[in-house]
Amino acid sequence: MRIIIFFCLIIIVLIRLLTQTHTWREGDLVRISSTVSSEPSIIRNKQKLKIANLNIFLPIFPQIYYGDYIVIEGEVNGSELKNPVIRQLKHQTNFLPNFRNKLLSFYKQALPEPHSSLVAGIVIGSKENIPFDFWDSLRRTGTLHVVVASGMNVTFVATFFLSLFIGFFSRKVAVILAILGIWLYSSLAGLQAPIIRAAIMGTISFGAQIFGKVYSALNALIITLFLMILVDPQIIGDLGFILTFGATLGLIIFESRINDKLKFVPMIFRQGLASSLAAQIVVLPIIFYYFRSFNILSPLINALVLWTIPIIILIGSVAGVVGVLLPPLGKIILLLAYPMTWWFTMIIDLMSN
Amino acid sequence: MQISWRYIIGFLAILVSLTWLAVLSLPDQNLHVVACDVGQGDGILLTYKSSQVLIDSGPGNKIVDCLSRHIPFWDREIELAILTHPQLDHYGGFAQVFRRYKVDTFLANSLDSSSSAYKALKEEVAKQKLKIINPMQSMILRVGLIDIEVLSKDDEGGGVLGAFDSKIDPNEFSIITKISFADFDGLFTGDMPKYISDRIADQIKLNGYNHIEYLKVPHHGSKNGLSEGLLRSANFKIAVISAGRRNRYGHPHKDSLDLLQKYGLKIFRTDEQGDVEVVSDGKSWKVR
C-alpha cells in the first residue's frame, strides 16, 4: 500500500517538474509588483531580494523589509534582474511583519553585536543584521545552521502552545491550536525552505495524534519533500532546501544510534555531538560539492555550542514578547541570554582562527 | 520535583555567570579614544566609564562592530553623537547606531545633503525624536569628565538637520572640536581644508592651548587638509589617520606623512592597524 502511494506521488511530481514553464525570457523588460516574501539579505553594501525567482541587487537605502509591497522594473539577465529601479515601496503595517520588525528592533537595542543578531537568528531565523565577519566565522566552523529557524524552533513553539492550551481545551482542540501556532510562527520566521519543511513535518506529526495514527518521521519527510516540490518545482535548486532535507534524513536514520554509542561523553555535550554527527553523514558530501571545503572539527565545535541553543530560544522568545510591549523589562530578561551568547561567540571566535 | 530543581539550579548558574561577565567588563578609570576601523571614513569613539561620545560613524555598518567591542555589553546609551559634516563616509553608520543605542544628543550641521542615504538618516533621527543641536563657536559640552569645545564657526540652523543647501564643499563646514580629559587633550578635525587648518591654528594659539596630545589628522591624511601652521600651533604627540585599506583616493598622502614626521608625531593608521585605541589617565597616555 505504502509503495503504491509513494509511486503515485513520484509520478505526480515528475509530471509537475516536466510541465513547469519558465516565466522569463532572456532580456525581457519586466515590471514586478509583489510583496517581499522572504527577508532581504545584506551583502556588503547591497541588499539582495528574491522575487519571482529573480535575484535583485539594490542599494542599502531605502531599506526593504520582509512583508513590504514593492513595484520594481528591470531587465531579465539569467536568474538576475539587471538595472533594477524601484517604482513604489510601501512598508507593511500588517500584524505579522510589523511584529517581526518590532522584535528585531528590540533585539538590536538590547544587546551588542554579534549577540543581538545571534539571538535574532536563533529565535526567528533572521539573518539580515549578522555582521559579515561573524557570518563568515559561522560558515567556516560549520555552525551556520543555528541561525536558520528550523525543526527545533517548531518543536519548541508547538510544545509551548500545546502545554498552554491543554489546560483549557480537549486534547484534539489543543493539538489543532498548536498546529495553527506552528504556522503563525513560520510566517513570522519568513517562510523559507527549512522552516516550511519543519512546519509541514510538525503538522503531520501532530495530525497523526488527532487521527490516532503512529507517526513515522521518515514517511513524513518523504511526503513533505513531494509536497514542497509540487507547490514550487524550482525549490529543488535551493541549497537551503537540499540541506534541510539532508540534515533531517541524517537525524532520522542515525541520531539515536550514535547517541547510544556516546555514553562516555558528558551529557551537556552529548546531544549536540550526536545530532551534529548524524546530520553530517548526509550533509557533508553536499557541502563539499557546493563549497569544495568543510571543517573537520565541525562536529566537535557543534558539540561545544549546541547546548546553548534551546536556552537561547527560551529566553530570547520570552524576552522578545515581553520586550515588544515593555522594552525595559524585556531587556533585563534578554540579558540572561548573554552568558550563553558569550560562550557561543567565544568558541566560534576561538575555532575560526 | 527533580526537574524543577534542575531549572532552579540552571537559572542560578545563569545569574552567577551573568554577574561575573558584567564585573569582568566593568570599565577602568581611563579615557579611551578609539579610532574605529570603518574602512574609508571616520568613526571615533571616546569612552570613559559609562559615558560615550561618538564622532562620525564611517560609511556603513562596521562602526556597530567597533562599538560592540569597546562599550560594555550592559551599556546601551551614547551620551553624545557628533556628525562633523554630511558626507557618507562620516554619517553612513549613524542610522544603525541610532537603532541600537539610545543617543541623548546629536550635534550636527544644518547643511543638507541631497543623497538618499542622508534622507534615510533624517527620517531615522525624526523617528527616534533625537535632540539635535547645531554648533556654536566656543560652545562647551560636558559628558562625564570629558569636555568638548567647538572651535569651528557658528551654525544657526536652529536645531534642524538639512535646513539649507550650499554649493560650497561640505568639508568646509566640518565641525572641529577640542576634547579634554584632565590634562589630556585631542583635536578632532573632520575633513577640514588647509585654510581652515591655519585658522584653527590661530585660534589654538589665541586661546593658549599649547599642549594638545592627540591629533585626528584632517581629511584622512589628504594633502588638502593638514597645514604646517596647525602642527606648529600646539605640541602634538600622536597623529591618528583614519583611512581605508588601498582606498581609491590614495589617502593618506605622502606630503602629509612627511609633514607629520618632520614635527616628530607618532603616526597611527586604521588602514594598517585596525582600531587605534589611545588610553589616558588624564596625564600620560599609551597606544594599544
PDB file of N, CA and C in Angstrom, chain B residues 34-39 62 66 69-70 238-246 252 257 266-278 286-288:
ATOM      1  N   VAL B  34      39.071  55.685  20.656  1.00  0.00           N
ATOM      2  CA  VAL B  34      39.206  54.604  19.686  1.00  0.00           C
ATOM      3  C   VAL B  34      38.871  55.125  18.297  1.00  0.00           C
ATOM      4  N   ALA B  35      39.882  55.152  17.420  1.00  0.00           N
ATOM      5  CA  ALA B  35      39.607  55.450  16.017  1.00  0.00           C
ATOM      6  C   ALA B  35      39.248  54.105  15.387  1.00  0.00           C
ATOM      7  N   CYS B  36      37.964  53.934  15.096  1.00  0.00           N
ATOM      8  CA  CYS B  36      37.485  52.626  14.652  1.00  0.00           C
ATOM      9  C   CYS B  36      37.907  52.338  13.221  1.00  0.00           C
ATOM     10  N   ASP B  37      38.195  51.074  12.967  1.00  0.00           N
ATOM     11  CA  ASP B  37      38.495  50.651  11.606  1.00  0.00           C
ATOM     12  C   ASP B  37      37.177  50.521  10.844  1.00  0.00           C
ATOM     13  N   VAL B  38      36.770  51.627  10.177  1.00  0.00           N
ATOM     14  CA  VAL B  38      35.486  51.632   9.483  1.00  0.00           C
ATOM     15  C   VAL B  38      35.677  51.610   7.976  1.00  0.00           C
ATOM     16  N   GLY B  39      36.901  51.304   7.517  1.00  0.00           N
ATOM     17  CA  GLY B  39      37.174  51.421   6.092  1.00  0.00           C
ATOM     18  C   GLY B  39      37.466  52.876   5.772  1.00  0.00           C
ATOM     19  N   LYS B  62      30.135  48.914   9.781  1.00  0.00           N
ATOM     20  CA  LYS B  62      31.289  48.433  10.544  1.00  0.00           C
ATOM     21  C   LYS B  62      31.437  49.124  11.893  1.00  0.00           C
ATOM     22  N   CYS B  66      32.562  47.925  16.012  1.00  0.00           N
ATOM     23  CA  CYS B  66      33.555  48.618  16.835  1.00  0.00           C
ATOM     24  C   CYS B  66      32.945  49.032  18.173  1.00  0.00           C
ATOM     25  N   ARG B  69      32.654  46.148  20.411  1.00  0.00           N
ATOM     26  CA  ARG B  69      33.921  45.722  21.000  1.00  0.00           C
ATOM     27  C   ARG B  69      34.339  46.598  22.181  1.00  0.00           C
ATOM     28  N   HIS B  70      33.998  47.890  22.144  1.00  0.00           N
ATOM     29  CA  HIS B  70      34.589  48.819  23.105  1.00  0.00           C
ATOM     30  C   HIS B  70      33.630  49.383  24.146  1.00  0.00           C
ATOM     31  N   ILE B 238      50.603  62.583  19.037  1.00  0.00           N
ATOM     32  CA  ILE B 238      50.087  61.418  18.315  1.00  0.00           C
ATOM     33  C   ILE B 238      49.269  61.894  17.127  1.00  0.00           C
ATOM     34  N   ALA B 239      49.541  61.336  15.945  1.00  0.00           N
ATOM     35  CA  ALA B 239      48.718  61.627  14.775  1.00  0.00           C
ATOM     36  C   ALA B 239      47.949  60.361  14.420  1.00  0.00           C
ATOM     37  N   VAL B 240      46.628  60.456  14.379  1.00  0.00           N
ATOM     38  CA  VAL B 240      45.830  59.286  14.019  1.00  0.00           C
ATOM     39  C   VAL B 240      45.162  59.541  12.676  1.00  0.00           C
ATOM     40  N   ILE B 241      45.394  58.623  11.740  1.00  0.00           N
ATOM     41  CA  ILE B 241      44.825  58.754  10.403  1.00  0.00           C
ATOM     42  C   ILE B 241      43.792  57.668  10.204  1.00  0.00           C
ATOM     43  N   SER B 242      42.561  58.075   9.874  1.00  0.00           N
ATOM     44  CA  SER B 242      41.508  57.097   9.630  1.00  0.00           C
ATOM     45  C   SER B 242      41.268  57.007   8.123  1.00  0.00           C
ATOM     46  N   ALA B 243      41.689  55.896   7.529  1.00  0.00           N
ATOM     47  CA  ALA B 243      41.537  55.724   6.079  1.00  0.00           C
ATOM     48  C   ALA B 243      41.332  54.249   5.774  1.00  0.00           C
ATOM     49  N   GLY B 244      40.808  53.963   4.596  1.00  0.00           N
ATOM     50  CA  GLY B 244      40.538  52.577   4.224  1.00  0.00           C
ATOM     51  C   GLY B 244      41.742  51.942   3.550  1.00  0.00           C
ATOM     52  N   ARG B 245      41.871  50.638   3.684  1.00  0.00           N
ATOM     53  CA  ARG B 245      42.958  49.910   3.034  1.00  0.00           C
ATOM     54  C   ARG B 245      42.869  50.093   1.510  1.00  0.00           C
ATOM     55  N   ARG B 246      43.975  50.442   0.882  1.00  0.00           N
ATOM     56  CA  ARG B 246      44.029  50.619  -0.579  1.00  0.00           C
ATOM     57  C   ARG B 246      42.843  51.445  -1.096  1.00  0.00           C
ATOM     58  N   PRO B 252      46.467  57.991   3.149  1.00  0.00           N
ATOM     59  CA  PRO B 252      46.967  59.350   3.374  1.00  0.00           C
ATOM     60  C   PRO B 252      48.046  59.721   2.362  1.00  0.00           C
ATOM     61  N   LEU B 257      52.231  62.740   5.467  1.00  0.00           N
ATOM     62  CA  LEU B 257      53.027  61.850   6.318  1.00  0.00           C
ATOM     63  C   LEU B 257      54.395  62.464   6.612  1.00  0.00           C
ATOM     64  N   LYS B 266      54.039  60.709  16.384  1.00  0.00           N
ATOM     65  CA  LYS B 266      53.939  59.270  16.148  1.00  0.00           C
ATOM     66  C   LYS B 266      52.674  59.027  15.336  1.00  0.00           C
ATOM     67  N   ILE B 267      52.806  58.314  14.217  1.00  0.00           N
ATOM     68  CA  ILE B 267      51.668  58.142  13.313  1.00  0.00           C
ATOM     69  C   ILE B 267      51.008  56.782  13.523  1.00  0.00           C
ATOM     70  N   PHE B 268      49.702  56.782  13.663  1.00  0.00           N
ATOM     71  CA  PHE B 268      48.940  55.527  13.760  1.00  0.00           C
ATOM     72  C   PHE B 268      47.847  55.557  12.709  1.00  0.00           C
ATOM     73  N   ARG B 269      47.687  54.431  12.001  1.00  0.00           N
ATOM     74  CA  ARG B 269      46.749  54.419  10.869  1.00  0.00           C
ATOM     75  C   ARG B 269      45.766  53.261  10.973  1.00  0.00           C
ATOM     76  N   THR B 270      44.485  53.548  10.797  1.00  0.00           N
ATOM     77  CA  THR B 270      43.481  52.477  10.874  1.00  0.00           C
ATOM     78  C   THR B 270      43.597  51.528   9.680  1.00  0.00           C
ATOM     79  N   ASP B 271      44.128  52.031   8.548  1.00  0.00           N
ATOM     80  CA  ASP B 271      44.236  51.151   7.383  1.00  0.00           C
ATOM     81  C   ASP B 271      45.338  50.115   7.572  1.00  0.00           C
ATOM     82  N   GLU B 272      46.274  50.379   8.509  1.00  0.00           N
ATOM     83  CA  GLU B 272      47.345  49.410   8.746  1.00  0.00           C
ATOM     84  C   GLU B 272      47.145  48.616  10.031  1.00  0.00           C
ATOM     85  N   GLN B 273      46.522  49.263  11.054  1.00  0.00           N
ATOM     86  CA  GLN B 273      46.454  48.623  12.365  1.00  0.00           C
ATOM     87  C   GLN B 273      45.066  48.203  12.795  1.00  0.00           C
ATOM     88  N   GLY B 274      44.028  48.545  12.014  1.00  0.00           N
ATOM     89  CA  GLY B 274      42.671  48.323  12.507  1.00  0.00           C
ATOM     90  C   GLY B 274      42.332  49.400  13.530  1.00  0.00           C
ATOM     91  N   ASP B 275      41.506  49.069  14.530  1.00  0.00           N
ATOM     92  CA  ASP B 275      41.147  50.054  15.554  1.00  0.00           C
ATOM     93  C   ASP B 275      42.412  50.612  16.205  1.00  0.00           C
ATOM     94  N   VAL B 276      42.502  51.962  16.306  1.00  0.00           N
ATOM     95  CA  VAL B 276      43.626  52.570  17.024  1.00  0.00           C
ATOM     96  C   VAL B 276      43.089  53.102  18.349  1.00  0.00           C
ATOM     97  N   GLU B 277      43.516  52.471  19.455  1.00  0.00           N
ATOM     98  CA  GLU B 277      42.975  52.848  20.755  1.00  0.00           C
ATOM     99  C   GLU B 277      44.049  53.558  21.578  1.00  0.00           C
ATOM    100  N   VAL B 278      43.744  54.813  21.977  1.00  0.00           N
ATOM    101  CA  VAL B 278      44.660  55.562  22.835  1.00  0.00           C
ATOM    102  C   VAL B 278      44.029  55.632  24.217  1.00  0.00           C
ATOM    103  N   LYS B 286      48.962  55.985  26.485  1.00  0.00           N
ATOM    104  CA  LYS B 286      49.627  54.945  25.699  1.00  0.00           C
ATOM    105  C   LYS B 286      48.694  54.463  24.589  1.00  0.00           C
ATOM    106  N   VAL B 287      49.315  53.847  23.579  1.00  0.00           N
ATOM    107  CA  VAL B 287      48.540  53.415  22.420  1.00  0.00           C
ATOM    108  C   VAL B 287      48.435  51.897  22.423  1.00  0.00           C
ATOM    109  N   ARG B 288      47.225  51.398  22.182  1.00  0.00           N
ATOM    110  CA  ARG B 288      47.045  49.945  22.096  1.00  0.00           C
ATOM    111  C   ARG B 288      46.844  49.522  20.652  1.00  0.00           C
TER     112      ARG B 288
END
